[in-house]
CSV table of C-alpha atoms and ligand atoms in Angstrom, one decimal:
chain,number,residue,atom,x,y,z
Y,299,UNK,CA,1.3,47.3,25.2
Y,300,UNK,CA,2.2,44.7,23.8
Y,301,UNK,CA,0.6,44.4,19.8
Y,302,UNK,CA,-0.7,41.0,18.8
Y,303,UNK,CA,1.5,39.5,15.9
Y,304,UNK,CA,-0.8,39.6,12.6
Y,305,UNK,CA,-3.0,36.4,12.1
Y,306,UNK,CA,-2.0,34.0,9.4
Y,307,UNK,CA,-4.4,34.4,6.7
Y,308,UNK,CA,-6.4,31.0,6.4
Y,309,UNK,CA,-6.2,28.8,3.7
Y,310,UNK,CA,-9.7,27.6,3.0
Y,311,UNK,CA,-10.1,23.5,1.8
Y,312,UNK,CA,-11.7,24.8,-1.2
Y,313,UNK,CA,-12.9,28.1,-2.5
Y,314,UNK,CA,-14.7,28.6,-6.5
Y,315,UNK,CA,-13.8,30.6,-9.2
Y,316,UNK,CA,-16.4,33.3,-9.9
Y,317,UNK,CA,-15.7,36.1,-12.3
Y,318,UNK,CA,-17.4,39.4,-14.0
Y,319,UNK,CA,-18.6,36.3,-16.9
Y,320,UNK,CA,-20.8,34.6,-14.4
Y,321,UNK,CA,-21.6,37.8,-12.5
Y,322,UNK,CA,-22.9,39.2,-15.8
Y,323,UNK,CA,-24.8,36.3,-16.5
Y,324,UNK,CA,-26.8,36.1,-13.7
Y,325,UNK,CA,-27.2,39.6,-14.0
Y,326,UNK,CA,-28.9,39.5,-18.1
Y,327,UNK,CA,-30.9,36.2,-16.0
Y,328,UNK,CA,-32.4,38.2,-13.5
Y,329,UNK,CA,-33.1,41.0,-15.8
Y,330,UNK,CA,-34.4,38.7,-18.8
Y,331,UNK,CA,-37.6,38.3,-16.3
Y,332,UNK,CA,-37.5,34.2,-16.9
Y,333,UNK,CA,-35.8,32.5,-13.5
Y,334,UNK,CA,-36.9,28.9,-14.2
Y,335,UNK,CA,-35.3,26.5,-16.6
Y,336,UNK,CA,-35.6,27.8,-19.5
Y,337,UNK,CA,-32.6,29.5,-22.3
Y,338,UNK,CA,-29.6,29.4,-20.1
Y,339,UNK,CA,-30.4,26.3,-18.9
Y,340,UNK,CA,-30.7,24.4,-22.2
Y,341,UNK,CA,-27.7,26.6,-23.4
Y,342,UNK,CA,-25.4,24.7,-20.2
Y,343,UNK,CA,-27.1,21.3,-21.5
Y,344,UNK,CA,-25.9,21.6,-25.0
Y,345,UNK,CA,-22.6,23.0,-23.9
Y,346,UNK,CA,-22.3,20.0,-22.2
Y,347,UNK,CA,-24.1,17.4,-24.4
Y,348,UNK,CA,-21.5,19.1,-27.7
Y,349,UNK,CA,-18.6,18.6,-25.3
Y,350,UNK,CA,-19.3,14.7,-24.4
Y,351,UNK,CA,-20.3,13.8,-27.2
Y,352,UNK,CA,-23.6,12.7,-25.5
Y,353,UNK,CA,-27.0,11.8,-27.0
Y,354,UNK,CA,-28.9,14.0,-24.1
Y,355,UNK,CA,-28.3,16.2,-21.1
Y,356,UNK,CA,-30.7,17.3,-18.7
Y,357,UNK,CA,-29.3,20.1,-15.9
Y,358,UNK,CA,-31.1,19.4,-12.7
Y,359,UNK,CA,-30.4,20.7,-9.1
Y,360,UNK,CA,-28.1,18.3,-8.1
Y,361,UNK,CA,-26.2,15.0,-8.7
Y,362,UNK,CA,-28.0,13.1,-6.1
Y,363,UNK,CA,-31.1,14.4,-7.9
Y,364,UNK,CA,-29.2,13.1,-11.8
Y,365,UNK,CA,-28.9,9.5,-9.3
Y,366,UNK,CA,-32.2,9.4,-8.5
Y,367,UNK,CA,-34.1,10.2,-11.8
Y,368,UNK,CA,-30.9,7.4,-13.4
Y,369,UNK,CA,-32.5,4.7,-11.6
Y,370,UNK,CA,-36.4,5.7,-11.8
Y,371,UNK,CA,-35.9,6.2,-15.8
Y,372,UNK,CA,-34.0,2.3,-16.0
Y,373,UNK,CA,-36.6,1.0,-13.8
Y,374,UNK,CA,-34.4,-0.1,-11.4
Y,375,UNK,CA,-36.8,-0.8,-8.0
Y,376,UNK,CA,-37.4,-3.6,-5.2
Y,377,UNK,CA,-36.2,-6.9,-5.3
Y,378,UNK,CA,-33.2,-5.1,-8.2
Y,379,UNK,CA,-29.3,-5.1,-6.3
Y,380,UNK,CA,-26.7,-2.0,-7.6
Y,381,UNK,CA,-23.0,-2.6,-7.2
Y,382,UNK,CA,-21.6,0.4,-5.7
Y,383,UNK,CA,-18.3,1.6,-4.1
Y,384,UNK,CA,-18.7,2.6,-0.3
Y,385,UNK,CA,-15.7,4.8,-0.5
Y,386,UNK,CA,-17.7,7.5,-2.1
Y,387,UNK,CA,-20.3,9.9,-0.4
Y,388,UNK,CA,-23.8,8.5,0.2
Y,389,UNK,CA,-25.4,10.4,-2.4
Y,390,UNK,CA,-25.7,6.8,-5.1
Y,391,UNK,CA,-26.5,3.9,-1.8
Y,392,UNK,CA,-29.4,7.3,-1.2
Y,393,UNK,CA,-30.3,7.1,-4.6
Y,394,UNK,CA,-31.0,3.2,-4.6
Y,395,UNK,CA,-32.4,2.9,-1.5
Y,396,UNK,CA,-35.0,5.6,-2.8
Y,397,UNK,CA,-35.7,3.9,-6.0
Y,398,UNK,CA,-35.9,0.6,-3.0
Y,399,UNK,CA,-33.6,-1.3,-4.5
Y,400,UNK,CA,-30.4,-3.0,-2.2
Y,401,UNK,CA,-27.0,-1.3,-2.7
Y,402,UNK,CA,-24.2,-3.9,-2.9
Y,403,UNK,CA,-20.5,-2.5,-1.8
Y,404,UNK,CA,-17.8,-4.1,-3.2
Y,405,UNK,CA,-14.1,-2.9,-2.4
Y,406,UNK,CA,-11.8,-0.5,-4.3
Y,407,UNK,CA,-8.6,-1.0,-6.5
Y,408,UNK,CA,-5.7,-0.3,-4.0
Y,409,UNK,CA,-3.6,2.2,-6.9
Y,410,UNK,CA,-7.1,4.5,-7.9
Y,411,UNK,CA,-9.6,3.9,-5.1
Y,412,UNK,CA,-12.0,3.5,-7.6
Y,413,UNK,CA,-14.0,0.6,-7.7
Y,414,UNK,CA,-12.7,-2.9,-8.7
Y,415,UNK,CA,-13.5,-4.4,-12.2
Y,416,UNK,CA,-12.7,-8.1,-10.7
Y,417,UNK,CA,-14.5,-8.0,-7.7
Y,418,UNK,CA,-17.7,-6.1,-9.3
Y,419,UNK,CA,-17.7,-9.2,-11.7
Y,420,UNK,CA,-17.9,-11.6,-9.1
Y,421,UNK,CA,-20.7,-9.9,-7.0
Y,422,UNK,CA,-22.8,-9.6,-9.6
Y,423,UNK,CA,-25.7,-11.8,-9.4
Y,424,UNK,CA,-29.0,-12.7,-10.8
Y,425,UNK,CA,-30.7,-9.7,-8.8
Y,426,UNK,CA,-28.2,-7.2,-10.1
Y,427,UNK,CA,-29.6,-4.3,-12.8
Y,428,UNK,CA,-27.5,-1.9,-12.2
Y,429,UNK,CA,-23.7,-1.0,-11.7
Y,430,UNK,CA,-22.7,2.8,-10.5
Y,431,UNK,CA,-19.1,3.6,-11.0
Y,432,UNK,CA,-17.7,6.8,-9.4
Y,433,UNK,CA,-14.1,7.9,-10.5
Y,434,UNK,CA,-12.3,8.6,-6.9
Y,435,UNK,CA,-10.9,12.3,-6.5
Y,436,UNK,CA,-11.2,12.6,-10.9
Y,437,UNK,CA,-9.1,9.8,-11.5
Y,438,UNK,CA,-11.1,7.6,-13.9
Y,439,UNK,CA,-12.2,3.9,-13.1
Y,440,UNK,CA,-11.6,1.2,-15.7
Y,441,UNK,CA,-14.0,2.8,-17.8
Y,442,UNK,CA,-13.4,-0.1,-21.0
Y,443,UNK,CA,-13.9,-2.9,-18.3
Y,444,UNK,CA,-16.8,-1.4,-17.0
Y,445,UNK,CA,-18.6,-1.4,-20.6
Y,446,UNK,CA,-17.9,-4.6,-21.1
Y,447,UNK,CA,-18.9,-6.5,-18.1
Y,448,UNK,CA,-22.4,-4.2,-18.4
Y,449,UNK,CA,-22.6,-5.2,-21.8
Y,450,UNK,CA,-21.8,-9.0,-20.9
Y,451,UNK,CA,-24.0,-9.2,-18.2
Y,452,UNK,CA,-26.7,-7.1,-19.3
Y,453,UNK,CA,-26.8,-4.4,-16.8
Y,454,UNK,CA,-27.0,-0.6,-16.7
Y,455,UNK,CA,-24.1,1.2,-16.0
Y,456,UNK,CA,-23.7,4.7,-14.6
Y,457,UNK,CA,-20.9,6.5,-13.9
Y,458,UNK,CA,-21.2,8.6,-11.3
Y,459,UNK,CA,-18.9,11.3,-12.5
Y,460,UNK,CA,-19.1,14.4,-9.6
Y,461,UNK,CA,-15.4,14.6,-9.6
Y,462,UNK,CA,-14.5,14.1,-13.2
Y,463,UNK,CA,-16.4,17.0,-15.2
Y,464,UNK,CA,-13.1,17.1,-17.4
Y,465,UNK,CA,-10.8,13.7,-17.0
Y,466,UNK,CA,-9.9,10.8,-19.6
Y,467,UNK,CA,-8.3,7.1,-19.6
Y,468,UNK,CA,-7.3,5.1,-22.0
Y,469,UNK,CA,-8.6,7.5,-25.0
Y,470,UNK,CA,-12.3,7.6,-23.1
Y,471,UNK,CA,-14.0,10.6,-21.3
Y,472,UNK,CA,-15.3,10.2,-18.1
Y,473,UNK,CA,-19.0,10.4,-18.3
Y,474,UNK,CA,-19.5,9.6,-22.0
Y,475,UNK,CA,-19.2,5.6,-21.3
Y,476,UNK,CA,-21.9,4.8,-18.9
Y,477,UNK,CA,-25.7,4.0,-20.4
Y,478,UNK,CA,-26.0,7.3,-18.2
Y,479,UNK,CA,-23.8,9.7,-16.3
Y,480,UNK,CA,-23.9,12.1,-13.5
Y,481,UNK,CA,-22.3,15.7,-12.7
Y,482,UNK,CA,-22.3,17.7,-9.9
Y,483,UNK,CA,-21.8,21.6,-9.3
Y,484,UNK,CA,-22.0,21.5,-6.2
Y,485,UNK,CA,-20.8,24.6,-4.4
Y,486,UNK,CA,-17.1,22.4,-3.6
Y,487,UNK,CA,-16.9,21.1,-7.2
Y,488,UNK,CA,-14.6,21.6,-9.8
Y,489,UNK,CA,-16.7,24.1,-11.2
Y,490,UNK,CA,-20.2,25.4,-9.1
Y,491,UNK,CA,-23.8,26.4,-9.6
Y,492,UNK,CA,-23.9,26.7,-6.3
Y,493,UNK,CA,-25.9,23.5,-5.9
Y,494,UNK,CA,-26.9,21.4,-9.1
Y,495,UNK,CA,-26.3,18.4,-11.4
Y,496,UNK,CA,-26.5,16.8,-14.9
Y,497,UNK,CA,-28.0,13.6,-16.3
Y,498,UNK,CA,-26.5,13.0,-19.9
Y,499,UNK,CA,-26.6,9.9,-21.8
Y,500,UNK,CA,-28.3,7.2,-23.8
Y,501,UNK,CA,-31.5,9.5,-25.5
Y,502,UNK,CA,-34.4,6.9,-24.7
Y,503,UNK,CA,-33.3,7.0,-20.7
Y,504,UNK,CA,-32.5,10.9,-20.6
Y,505,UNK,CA,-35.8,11.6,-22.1
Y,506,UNK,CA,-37.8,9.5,-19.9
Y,507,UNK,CA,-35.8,11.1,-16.7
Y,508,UNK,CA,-36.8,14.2,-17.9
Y,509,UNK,CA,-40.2,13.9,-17.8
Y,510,UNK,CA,-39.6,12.2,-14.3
Y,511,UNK,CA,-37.6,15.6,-13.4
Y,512,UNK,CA,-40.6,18.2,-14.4
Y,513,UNK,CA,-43.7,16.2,-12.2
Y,514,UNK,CA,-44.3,14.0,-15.7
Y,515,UNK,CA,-45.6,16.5,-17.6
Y,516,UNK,CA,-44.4,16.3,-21.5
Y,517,UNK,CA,-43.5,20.0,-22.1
Y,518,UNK,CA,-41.6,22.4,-20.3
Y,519,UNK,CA,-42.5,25.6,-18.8
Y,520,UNK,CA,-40.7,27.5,-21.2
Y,521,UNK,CA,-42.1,25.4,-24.4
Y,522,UNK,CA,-45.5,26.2,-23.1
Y,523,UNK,CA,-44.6,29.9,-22.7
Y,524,UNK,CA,-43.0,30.0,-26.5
Y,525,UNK,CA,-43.3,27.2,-29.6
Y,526,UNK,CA,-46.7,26.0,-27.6
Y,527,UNK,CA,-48.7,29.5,-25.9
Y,528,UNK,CA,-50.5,27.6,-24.1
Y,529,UNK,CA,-51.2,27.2,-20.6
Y,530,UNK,CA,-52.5,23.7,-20.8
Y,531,UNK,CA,-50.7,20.4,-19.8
Y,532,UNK,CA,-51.0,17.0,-18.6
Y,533,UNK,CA,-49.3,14.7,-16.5
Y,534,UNK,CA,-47.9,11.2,-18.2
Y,535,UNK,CA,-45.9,9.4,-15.1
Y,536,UNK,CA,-46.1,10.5,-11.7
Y,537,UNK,CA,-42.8,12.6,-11.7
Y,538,UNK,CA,-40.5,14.9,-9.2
Y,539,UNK,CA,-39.7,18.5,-9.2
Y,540,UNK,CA,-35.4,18.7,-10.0
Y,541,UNK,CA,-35.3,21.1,-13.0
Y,542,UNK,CA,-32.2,23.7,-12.8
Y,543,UNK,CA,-33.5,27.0,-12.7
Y,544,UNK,CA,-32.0,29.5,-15.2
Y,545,UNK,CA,-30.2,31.4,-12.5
Y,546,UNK,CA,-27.7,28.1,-12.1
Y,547,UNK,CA,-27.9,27.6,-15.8
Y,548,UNK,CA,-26.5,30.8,-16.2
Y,549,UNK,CA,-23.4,30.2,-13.8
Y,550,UNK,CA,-23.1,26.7,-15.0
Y,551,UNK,CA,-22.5,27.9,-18.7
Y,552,UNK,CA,-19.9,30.3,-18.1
Y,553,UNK,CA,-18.1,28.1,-15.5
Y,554,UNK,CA,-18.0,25.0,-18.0
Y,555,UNK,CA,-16.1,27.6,-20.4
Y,556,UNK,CA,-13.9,27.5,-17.5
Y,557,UNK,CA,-13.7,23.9,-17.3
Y,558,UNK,CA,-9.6,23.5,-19.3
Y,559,UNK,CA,-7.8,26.2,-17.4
Y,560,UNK,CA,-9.6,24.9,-14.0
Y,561,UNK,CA,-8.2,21.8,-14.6
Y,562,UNK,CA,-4.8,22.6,-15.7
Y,563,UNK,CA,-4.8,24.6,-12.6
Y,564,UNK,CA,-5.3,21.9,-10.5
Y,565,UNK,CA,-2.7,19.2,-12.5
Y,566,UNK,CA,-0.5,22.1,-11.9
Y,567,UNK,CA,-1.0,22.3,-8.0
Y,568,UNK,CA,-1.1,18.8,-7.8
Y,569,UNK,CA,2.2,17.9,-10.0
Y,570,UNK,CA,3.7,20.8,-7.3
Y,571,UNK,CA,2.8,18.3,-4.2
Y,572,UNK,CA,3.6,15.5,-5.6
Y,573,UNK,CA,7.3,16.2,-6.2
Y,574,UNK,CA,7.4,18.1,-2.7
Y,575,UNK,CA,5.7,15.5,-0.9
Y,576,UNK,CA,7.2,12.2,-1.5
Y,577,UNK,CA,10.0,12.7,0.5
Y,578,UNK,CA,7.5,12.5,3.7
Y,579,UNK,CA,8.4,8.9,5.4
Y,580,UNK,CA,4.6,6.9,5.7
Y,581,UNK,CA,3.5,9.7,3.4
Y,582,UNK,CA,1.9,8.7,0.1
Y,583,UNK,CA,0.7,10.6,-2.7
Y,584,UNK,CA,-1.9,9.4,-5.8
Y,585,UNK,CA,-0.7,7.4,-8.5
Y,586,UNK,CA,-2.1,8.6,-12.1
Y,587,UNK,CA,-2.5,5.1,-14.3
Y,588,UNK,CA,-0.1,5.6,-17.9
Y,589,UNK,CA,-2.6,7.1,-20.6
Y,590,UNK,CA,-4.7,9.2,-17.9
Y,591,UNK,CA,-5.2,12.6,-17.6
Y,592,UNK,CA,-7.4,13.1,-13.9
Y,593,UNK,CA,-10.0,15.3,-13.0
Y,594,UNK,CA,-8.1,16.9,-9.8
Y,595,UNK,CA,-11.0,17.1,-7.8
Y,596,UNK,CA,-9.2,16.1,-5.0
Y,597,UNK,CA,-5.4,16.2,-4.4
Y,598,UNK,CA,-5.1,13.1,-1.6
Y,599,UNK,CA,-2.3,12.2,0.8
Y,600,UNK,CA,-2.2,8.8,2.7
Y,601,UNK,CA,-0.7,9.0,5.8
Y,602,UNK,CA,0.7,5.3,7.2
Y,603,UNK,CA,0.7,6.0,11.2
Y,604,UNK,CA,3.5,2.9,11.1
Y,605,UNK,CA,5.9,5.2,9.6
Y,606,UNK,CA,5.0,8.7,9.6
Y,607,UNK,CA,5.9,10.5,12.8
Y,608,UNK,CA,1.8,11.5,12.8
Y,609,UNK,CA,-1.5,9.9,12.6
Y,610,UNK,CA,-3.7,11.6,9.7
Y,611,UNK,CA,-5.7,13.0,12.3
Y,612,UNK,CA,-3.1,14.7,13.7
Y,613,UNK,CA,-1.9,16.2,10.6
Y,614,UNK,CA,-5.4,17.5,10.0
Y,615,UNK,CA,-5.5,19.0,13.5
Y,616,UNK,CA,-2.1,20.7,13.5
Y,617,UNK,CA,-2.6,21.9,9.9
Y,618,UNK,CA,-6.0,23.9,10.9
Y,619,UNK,CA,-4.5,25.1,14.5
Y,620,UNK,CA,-0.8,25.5,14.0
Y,621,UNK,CA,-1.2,26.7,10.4
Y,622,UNK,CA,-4.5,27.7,9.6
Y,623,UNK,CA,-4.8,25.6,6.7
Y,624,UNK,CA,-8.2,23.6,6.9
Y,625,UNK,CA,-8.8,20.2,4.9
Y,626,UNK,CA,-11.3,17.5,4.4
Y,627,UNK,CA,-11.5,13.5,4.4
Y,628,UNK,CA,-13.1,11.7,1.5
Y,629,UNK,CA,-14.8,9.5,2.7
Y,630,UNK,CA,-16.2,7.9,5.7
Y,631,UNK,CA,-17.3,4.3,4.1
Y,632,UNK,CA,-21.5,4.4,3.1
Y,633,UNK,CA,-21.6,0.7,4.5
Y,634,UNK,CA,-20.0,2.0,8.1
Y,635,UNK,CA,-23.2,5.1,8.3
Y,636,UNK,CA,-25.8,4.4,9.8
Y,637,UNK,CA,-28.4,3.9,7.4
Y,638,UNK,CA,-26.1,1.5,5.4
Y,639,UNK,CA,-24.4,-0.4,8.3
Y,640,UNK,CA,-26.4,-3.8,8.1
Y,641,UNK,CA,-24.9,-7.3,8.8
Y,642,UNK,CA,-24.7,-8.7,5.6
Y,643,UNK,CA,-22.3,-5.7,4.4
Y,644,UNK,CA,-18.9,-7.8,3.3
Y,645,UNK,CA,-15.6,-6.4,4.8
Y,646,UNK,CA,-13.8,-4.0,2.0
Y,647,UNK,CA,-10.2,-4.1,3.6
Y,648,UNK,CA,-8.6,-2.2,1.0
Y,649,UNK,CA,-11.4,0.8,1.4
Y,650,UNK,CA,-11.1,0.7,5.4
Y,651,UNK,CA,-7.7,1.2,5.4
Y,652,UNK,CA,-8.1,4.0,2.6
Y,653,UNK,CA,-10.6,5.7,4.2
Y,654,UNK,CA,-8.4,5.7,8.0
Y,655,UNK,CA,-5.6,7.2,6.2
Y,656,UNK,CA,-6.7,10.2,3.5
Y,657,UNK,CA,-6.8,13.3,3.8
Y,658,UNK,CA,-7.7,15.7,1.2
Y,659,UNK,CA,-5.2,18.8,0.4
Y,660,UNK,CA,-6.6,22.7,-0.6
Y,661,UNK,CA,-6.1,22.2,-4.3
Y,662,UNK,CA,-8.2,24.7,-6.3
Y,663,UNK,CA,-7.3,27.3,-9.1
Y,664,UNK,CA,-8.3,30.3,-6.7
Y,665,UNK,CA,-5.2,29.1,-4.6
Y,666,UNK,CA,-1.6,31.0,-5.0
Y,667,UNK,CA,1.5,29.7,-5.6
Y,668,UNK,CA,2.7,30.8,-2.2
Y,669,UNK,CA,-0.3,28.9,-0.3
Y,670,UNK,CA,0.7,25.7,-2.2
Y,671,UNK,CA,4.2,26.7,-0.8
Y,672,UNK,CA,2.7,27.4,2.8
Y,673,UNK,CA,0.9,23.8,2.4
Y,674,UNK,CA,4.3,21.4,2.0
Y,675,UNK,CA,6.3,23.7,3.9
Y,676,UNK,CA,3.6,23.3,6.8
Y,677,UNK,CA,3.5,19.4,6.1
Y,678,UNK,CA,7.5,19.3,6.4
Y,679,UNK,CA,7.0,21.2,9.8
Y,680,UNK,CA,5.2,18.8,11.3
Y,681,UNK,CA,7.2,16.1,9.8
Y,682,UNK,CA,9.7,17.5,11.7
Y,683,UNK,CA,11.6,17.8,8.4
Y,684,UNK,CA,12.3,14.3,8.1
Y,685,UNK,CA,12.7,13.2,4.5
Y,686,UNK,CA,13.4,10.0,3.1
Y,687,UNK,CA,17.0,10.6,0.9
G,903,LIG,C1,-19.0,11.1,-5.7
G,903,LIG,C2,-20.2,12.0,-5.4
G,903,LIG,N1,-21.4,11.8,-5.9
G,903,LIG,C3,-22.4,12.6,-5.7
G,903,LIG,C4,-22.3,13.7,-4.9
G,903,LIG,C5,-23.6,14.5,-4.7
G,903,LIG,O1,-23.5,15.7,-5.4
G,903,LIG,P1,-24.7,16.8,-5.2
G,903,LIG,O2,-24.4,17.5,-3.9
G,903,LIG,O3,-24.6,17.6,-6.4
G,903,LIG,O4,-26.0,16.0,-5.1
G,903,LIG,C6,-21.1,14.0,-4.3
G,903,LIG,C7,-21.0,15.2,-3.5
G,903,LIG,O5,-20.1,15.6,-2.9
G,903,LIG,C8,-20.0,13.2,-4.6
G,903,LIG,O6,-18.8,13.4,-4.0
C-alpha cells in the first residue's frame, strides 16, 4: 500500500511568544484571588509609562477601546472632522464615527505607507480637531511634522501606534509624540495579552479617559478595596467599562520585558528577506527611512502584476496550497468597506494601488531560521526562479 508522503508542517502567518515567565504570572494572578485591574495591571502601565517617557498610561482591553476613550477625553464629537489614513484597519474611522464625528482619509506617502504630512496639511479645515497617525507595519510616520502641523493648527494628535510598541525616527519614539497614543496586544501583535490596549500620554487627557474607561467613577476597584476600604462610590461622567483585567496585566508585563529581543528578532527576519528577495522581478520589499529603526510588525512584499510572473493573489494562494505557508493582506482601504464607502470619499491612488499589491510575510520571533529559508525559497519556486542579475 502505497504510504502517504509526510505533510509539510505549516507555517502559521503569525504565532506569539509565551514562556514559563508569563505562564507563572498568570498563575501567582489567579492564585493572588484579585482578577480585575488591579497590581499587575498598574505594574504593565508603569512599565510602560517609565519606558516612554509618558505623563500617564492606562491598560485597557483593547486599542480600539485606547481610540475610543482618545476622542471622548478630547471632546472630539459631531460637527468635529479627524484626518485619518484608510490604509489602516477600521479600528480609528470606528472610533470617530462612535465619538460621531466625520473621518477624513487622506492618502499615504508612496516609500512608508504611512500617512502624508503634505496632503494632511491641506485637508485640514476649519472643522478638523483631531489628526490620528498610524505608523504602517512599525515603520514610523513623520512623527516631527506631525507635532508641528498639530501644534500650528491647533489640533490633537494621536498616534495610533498598534504596530510600533518598540520603533524610532529621527531620535523620536513612536508613541511618545502624539497629545495621546495607542497600543495594542492584540493576540497577532508584536507582543499579546491576548486582546488589550494602552492609552498613554498628556496627564490631563489620560486621567480624564480613565475615568471614561471605569463607568466615571473616581476610584478604582482596587483603591476602594485598599488606601480607601470602602464600598462607596459615585459616578462623575457617564463613562464605559474597558479596564484591563489583571489576568492581561500580568501577561502584558512580562511580554513588554520581551519587547528588545522580539524586535531584534523580527529586524533580523526581515533584513534576511530583504537581501533574498530583491532579486524577484515586479517584487518589492519596504524601504526603512535613514535614522529609523521599525517596529517589524509586519514584513511586506509588493507584488507589480506588470512584471512579476504572478498576481499577489496568486502568490498568496500557491504559498498556502503548494507550500503550506499562510499569510495576510494589510489592508483593505476603510473608505472602500462598507460603512465608510460614501460619495464624498476623495480617490487615494497611492493607497489603492498599495493596498492591490501587499502581501504580508510570517515574520515573528517564534519562527526558525529554516522556515524563513522555506519562505524565499518557496517565493523563488513560484518565481520560477527568475531573478533580476
Ligand atoms: C493599526 C491598528 N490600529 C488598531 C487596531 C485595533 O487593535 P485592537 O484589536 O487591540 O483593538 C489594529 C488591529 O489590528 C491595527 O492594526
Amino acid at each position: 500500500m502505497a504510504v502517504d508522503p509526510s505533510p509539510i508542517p505549516e507555517i502559521p502567518w503569525n504565532r506569539p511568544s509565551l514562556g514559563d515567565d508569563e505562564i507563572t504570572e498568570v498563575v501567582d494572578t489567579l492564585r493572588s484571588g484579585w482578577l480585575t485591574h488591579g497590581p499587575k495591571a498598574a505594574a504593565f502601565e508603569d512599565a510602560v509609562r517609565t519606558d516612554l517617557g509618558a505623563e500617564d498610561a492606562f491598560a485597557v482591553t483593547s486599542c480600539t477601546a485606547a481610540l475610543h476613550l482618545a476622542l471622548l477625553a478630547a471632546g472630539v464629537g459631531p460637527g468635529d472632522e479627524v484626518i485619518t489614513p484608510s490604509l489602516t484597519f477600521c479600528a480609528a474611522a470606528n472610533a470617530i464615527r462612535q465619538v460621531g464625528a466625520r473621518p477624513v482619509f487622506v492618502d499615504v506617502e508612496p516609500t512608508t505607507h504611512n500617512l502624508s504630512p503634505e496632503l494632511t496639511e491641506k485637508a485640514v479645515t476649519a472643522r478638523t480637531k483631531a489628526v490620528i497617525v498610524m505608523h504602517y507595519g512599525g515603520h514610523p510616520c513623520d512623527l516631527r511634522r506631525f507635532r508641528t502641523l498639530a501644534d500650528d493648527r491647533g489640533l490633537l494628535l494621536v498616534e495610533d501606534a498598534a504596530h510600533a510598541l518598540l520603533a524610532r525616527r529621527d531620535g523620536l519614539r513612536a508613541g511618545s509624540v502624539g497629545d495621546l497614543s495607542t497600543f495594542s496586544f492584540y493576540a497577532n501583535k508584536v507582543i499579546t495579552t491576548g486582546e488589550g490596549g494602552m492609552l498613554v500620554g498628556r496627564a490631563d487627557l489620560v486621567r480624564k479617559a480613565r475615568l471614561l474607561g471605569r463607568h466615571g467613577i473616581d476610584s478604582s476597584v482596587w483603591q476602594r478595596h485598599t488606601e480607601r476600604r470602602t464600598a462607596d462610590y459615585d459616578v462623575a461622567v457617564p463613562g464605559l467599562k474597558y479596564v484591563m483585567s489583571d489576568l492581561a496585566g500580568a501577561v502584558g508585563l512580562r511580554q513588554w520585558h520581551r519587547l528588545a529581543d522580539f524586535t531584534a528578532r523580527r529586524a533580523e527576519i526581515a533584513d534576511i528577506y530583504s537581501r533574498a528577495l530583491r532579486a524577484l522581478p515586479g517584487l518589492s520589499t519596504p524601504k526603512v527611512l535613514p535614522d529609523t529603526e521599525p517596529g517589524w510588525f509586519l514584513y511586506s512584499i509588493f507584488i507589480d502584476a506588470g512584471y512579476a510572473p504572478v498576481d499577489r493573489d496568486e502568490v498568496a494562494y500557491r504559498l498556502r496550497t503548494e507550500h503550506c505557508i499562510s499569510t495576510s493582506r494589510h489592508f483593505r482601504p476603510v473608505h472602500t468597506l462598507r460603512a465608510f464607502a460614501d460619495e464624498d470619499n476623495p480617490r487615494l491612488p497611492v493607497t489603492e494601488v498599495v493596498a492591490a499589491r501587499q502581501l504580508s510575510l510570517p515574520c515573528y520571533p517564534a519562527m526558525t531560521d529554516d522556515q524563513v529559508q522555506r519562505v524565499i525559497d518557496a517565493l523563488r519556486v513560484i518565481w520560477g526562479n527568475r531573478m533580476v542579475p
